[in-house]
N, C-alpha and C. Protein backbone atom coordinates (compact mmCIF):
# COMPACT_ATOMS: atom_id res chain seq x y z
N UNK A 1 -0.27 -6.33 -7.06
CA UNK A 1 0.72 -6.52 -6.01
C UNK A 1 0.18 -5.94 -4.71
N UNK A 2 0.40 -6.52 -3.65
CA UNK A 2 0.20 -5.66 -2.49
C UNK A 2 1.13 -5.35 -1.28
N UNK A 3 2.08 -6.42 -1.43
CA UNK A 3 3.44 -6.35 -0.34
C UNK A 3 4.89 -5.97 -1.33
N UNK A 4 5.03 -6.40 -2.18
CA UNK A 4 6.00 -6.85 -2.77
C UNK A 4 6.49 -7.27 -4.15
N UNK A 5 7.10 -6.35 -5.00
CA UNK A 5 7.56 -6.79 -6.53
C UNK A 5 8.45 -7.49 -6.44
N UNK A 6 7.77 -8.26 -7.15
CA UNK A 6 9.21 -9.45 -7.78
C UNK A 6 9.45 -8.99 -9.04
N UNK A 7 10.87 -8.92 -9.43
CA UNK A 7 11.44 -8.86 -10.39
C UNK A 7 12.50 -9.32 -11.52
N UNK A 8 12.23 -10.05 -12.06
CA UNK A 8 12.98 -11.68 -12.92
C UNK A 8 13.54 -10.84 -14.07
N UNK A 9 14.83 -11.18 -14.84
CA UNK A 9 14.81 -10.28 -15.92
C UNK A 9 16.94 -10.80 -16.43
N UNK A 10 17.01 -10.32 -17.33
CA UNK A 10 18.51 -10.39 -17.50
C UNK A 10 19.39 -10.34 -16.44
N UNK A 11 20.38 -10.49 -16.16
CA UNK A 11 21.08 -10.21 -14.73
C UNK A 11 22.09 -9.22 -15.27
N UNK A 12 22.75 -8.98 -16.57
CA UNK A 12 23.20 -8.52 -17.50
C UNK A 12 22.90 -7.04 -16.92
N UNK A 13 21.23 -7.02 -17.38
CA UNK A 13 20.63 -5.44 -17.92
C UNK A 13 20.07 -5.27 -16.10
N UNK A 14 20.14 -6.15 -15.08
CA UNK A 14 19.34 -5.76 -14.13
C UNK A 14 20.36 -5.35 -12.92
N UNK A 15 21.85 -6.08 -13.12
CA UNK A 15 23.16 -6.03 -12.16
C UNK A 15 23.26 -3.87 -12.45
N UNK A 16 23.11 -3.48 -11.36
CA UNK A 16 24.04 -2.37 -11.60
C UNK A 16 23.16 -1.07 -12.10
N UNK A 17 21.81 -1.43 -12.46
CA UNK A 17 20.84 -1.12 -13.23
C UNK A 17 19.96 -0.12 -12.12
N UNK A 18 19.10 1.29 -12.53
CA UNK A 18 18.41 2.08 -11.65
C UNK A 18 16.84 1.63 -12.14
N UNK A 19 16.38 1.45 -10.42
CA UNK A 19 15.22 1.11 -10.24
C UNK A 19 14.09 1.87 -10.06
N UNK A 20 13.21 2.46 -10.43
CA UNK A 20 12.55 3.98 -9.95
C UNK A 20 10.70 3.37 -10.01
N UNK A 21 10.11 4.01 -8.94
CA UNK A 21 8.70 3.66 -9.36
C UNK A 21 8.09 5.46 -9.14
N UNK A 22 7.11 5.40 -9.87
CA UNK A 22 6.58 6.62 -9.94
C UNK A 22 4.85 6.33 -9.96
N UNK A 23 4.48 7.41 -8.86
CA UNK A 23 3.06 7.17 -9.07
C UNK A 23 2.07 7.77 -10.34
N UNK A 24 1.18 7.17 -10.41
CA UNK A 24 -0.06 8.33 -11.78
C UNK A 24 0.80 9.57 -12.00
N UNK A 25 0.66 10.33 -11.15
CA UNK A 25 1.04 11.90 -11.30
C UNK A 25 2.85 12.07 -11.67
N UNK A 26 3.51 11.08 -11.50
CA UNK A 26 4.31 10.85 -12.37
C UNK A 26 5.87 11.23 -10.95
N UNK A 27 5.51 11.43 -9.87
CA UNK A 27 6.22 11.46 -8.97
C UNK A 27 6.88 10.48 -8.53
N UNK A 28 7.97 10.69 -8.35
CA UNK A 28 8.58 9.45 -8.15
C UNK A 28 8.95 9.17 -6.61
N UNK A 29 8.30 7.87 -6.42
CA UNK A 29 7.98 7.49 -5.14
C UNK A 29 9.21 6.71 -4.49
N UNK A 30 10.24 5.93 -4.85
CA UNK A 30 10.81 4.93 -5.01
C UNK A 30 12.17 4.99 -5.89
N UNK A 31 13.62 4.86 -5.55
CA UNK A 31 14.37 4.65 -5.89
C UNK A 31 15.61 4.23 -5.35
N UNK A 32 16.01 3.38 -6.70
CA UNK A 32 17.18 2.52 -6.07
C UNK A 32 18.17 1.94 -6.73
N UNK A 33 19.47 1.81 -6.59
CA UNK A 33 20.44 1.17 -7.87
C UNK A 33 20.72 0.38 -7.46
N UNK A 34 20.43 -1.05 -8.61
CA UNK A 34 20.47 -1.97 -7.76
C UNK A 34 21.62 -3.16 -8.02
N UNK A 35 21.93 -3.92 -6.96
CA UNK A 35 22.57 -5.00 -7.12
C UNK A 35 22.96 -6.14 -6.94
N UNK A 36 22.71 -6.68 -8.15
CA UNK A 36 22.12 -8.18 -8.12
C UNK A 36 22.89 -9.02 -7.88
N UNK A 37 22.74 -10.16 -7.31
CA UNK A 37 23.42 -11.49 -7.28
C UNK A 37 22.74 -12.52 -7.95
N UNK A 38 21.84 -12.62 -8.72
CA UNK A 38 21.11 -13.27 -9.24
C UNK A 38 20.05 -12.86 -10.14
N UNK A 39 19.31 -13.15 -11.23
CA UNK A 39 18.83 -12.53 -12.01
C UNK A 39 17.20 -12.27 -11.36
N UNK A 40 17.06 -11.89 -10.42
CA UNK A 40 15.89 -11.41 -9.55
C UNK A 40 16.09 -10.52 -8.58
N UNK A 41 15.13 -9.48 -7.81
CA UNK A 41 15.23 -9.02 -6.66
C UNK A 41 13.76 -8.88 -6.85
N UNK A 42 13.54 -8.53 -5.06
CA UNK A 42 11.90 -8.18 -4.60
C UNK A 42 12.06 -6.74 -4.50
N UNK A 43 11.89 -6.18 -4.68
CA UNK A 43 11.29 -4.36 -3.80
C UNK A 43 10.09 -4.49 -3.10
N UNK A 44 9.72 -3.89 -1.98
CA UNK A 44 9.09 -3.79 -0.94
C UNK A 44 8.30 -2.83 -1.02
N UNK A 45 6.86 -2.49 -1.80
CA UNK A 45 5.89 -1.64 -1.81
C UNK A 45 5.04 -1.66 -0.49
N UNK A 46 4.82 -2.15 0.51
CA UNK A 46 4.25 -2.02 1.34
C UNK A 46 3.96 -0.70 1.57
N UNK A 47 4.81 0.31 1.71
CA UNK A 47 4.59 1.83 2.65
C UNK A 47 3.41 2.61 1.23
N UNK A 48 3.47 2.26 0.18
CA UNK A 48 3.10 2.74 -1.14
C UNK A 48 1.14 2.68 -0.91
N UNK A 49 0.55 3.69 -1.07
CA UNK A 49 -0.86 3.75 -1.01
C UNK A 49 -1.87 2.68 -2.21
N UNK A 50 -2.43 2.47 -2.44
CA UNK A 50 -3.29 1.58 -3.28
C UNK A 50 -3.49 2.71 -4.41
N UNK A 51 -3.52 2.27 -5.77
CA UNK A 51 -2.76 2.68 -7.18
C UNK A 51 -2.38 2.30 -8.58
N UNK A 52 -2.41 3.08 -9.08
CA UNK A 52 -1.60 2.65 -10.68
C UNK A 52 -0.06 3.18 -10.01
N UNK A 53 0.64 2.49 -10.56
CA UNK A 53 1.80 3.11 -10.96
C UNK A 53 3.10 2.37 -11.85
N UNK A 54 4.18 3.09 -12.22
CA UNK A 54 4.97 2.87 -12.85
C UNK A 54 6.33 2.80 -12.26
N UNK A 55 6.66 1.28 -13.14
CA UNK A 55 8.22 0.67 -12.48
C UNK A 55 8.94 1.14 -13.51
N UNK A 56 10.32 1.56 -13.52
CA UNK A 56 11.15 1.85 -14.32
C UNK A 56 12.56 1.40 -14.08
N UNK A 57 13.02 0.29 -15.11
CA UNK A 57 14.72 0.19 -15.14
C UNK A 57 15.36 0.33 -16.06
N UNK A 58 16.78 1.18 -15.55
CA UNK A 58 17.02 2.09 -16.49
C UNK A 58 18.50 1.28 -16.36
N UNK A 59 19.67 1.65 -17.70
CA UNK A 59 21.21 1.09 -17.40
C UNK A 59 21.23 1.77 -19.14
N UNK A 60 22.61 2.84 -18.24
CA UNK A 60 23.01 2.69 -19.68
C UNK A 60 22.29 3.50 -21.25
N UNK A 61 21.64 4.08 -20.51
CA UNK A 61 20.66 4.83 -21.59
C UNK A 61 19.63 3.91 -21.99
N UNK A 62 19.22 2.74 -21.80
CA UNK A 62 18.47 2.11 -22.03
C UNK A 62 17.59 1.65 -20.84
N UNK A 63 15.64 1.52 -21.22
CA UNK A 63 15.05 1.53 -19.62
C UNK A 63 14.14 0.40 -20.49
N UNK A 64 13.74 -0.16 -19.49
CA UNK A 64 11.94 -0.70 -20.04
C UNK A 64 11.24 -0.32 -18.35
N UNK A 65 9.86 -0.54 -19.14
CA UNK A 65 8.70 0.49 -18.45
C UNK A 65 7.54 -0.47 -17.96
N UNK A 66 6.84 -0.51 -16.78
CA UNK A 66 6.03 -1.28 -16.53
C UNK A 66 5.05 -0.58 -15.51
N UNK A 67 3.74 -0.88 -16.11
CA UNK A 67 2.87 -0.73 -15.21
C UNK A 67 2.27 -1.90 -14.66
N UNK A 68 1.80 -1.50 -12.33
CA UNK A 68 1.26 -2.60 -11.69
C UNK A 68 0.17 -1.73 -10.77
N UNK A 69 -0.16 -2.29 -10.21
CA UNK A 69 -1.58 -1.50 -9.54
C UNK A 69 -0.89 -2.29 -7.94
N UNK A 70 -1.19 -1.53 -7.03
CA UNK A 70 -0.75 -1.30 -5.76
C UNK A 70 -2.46 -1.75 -4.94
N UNK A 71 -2.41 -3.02 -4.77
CA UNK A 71 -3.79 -3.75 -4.20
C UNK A 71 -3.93 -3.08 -2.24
């Protein structure tokens, strides 16, 4: 990625749902609760340095986990 996550997914598990990205070191760079009108949103990594890091959405006691590299 280098501008911009797209994010496709249940609208269910993604409406209402916390958005968090965290870099390597496990800091969290990024957060947001979000809400959907549709089963997508973008987040805007631009300000974010070039990287590994980790997306996290969470609802409910339940998260899934993703890693993307910051081009």
């Amino acid at each position: 990625a280098t501008n911009a996550l797209n994010i496709n997914g249940d609208y269910e598990f993604l409406n209402n749902s916390v958005i968090e990205v965290f870099d390597i070191t496990g800091k969290k760079v990024y957060s947001k609760t979000a809400s959907f009108e549709s089963n997508s949103t973008v987040i805007n990594i631009e300000a974010l340095k070039q990287g590994v890091y980790v997306l996290r959405i969470s609802k409910e006691g339940a998260s899934n986990t993703y890693k993307f590299v910051k081009k």
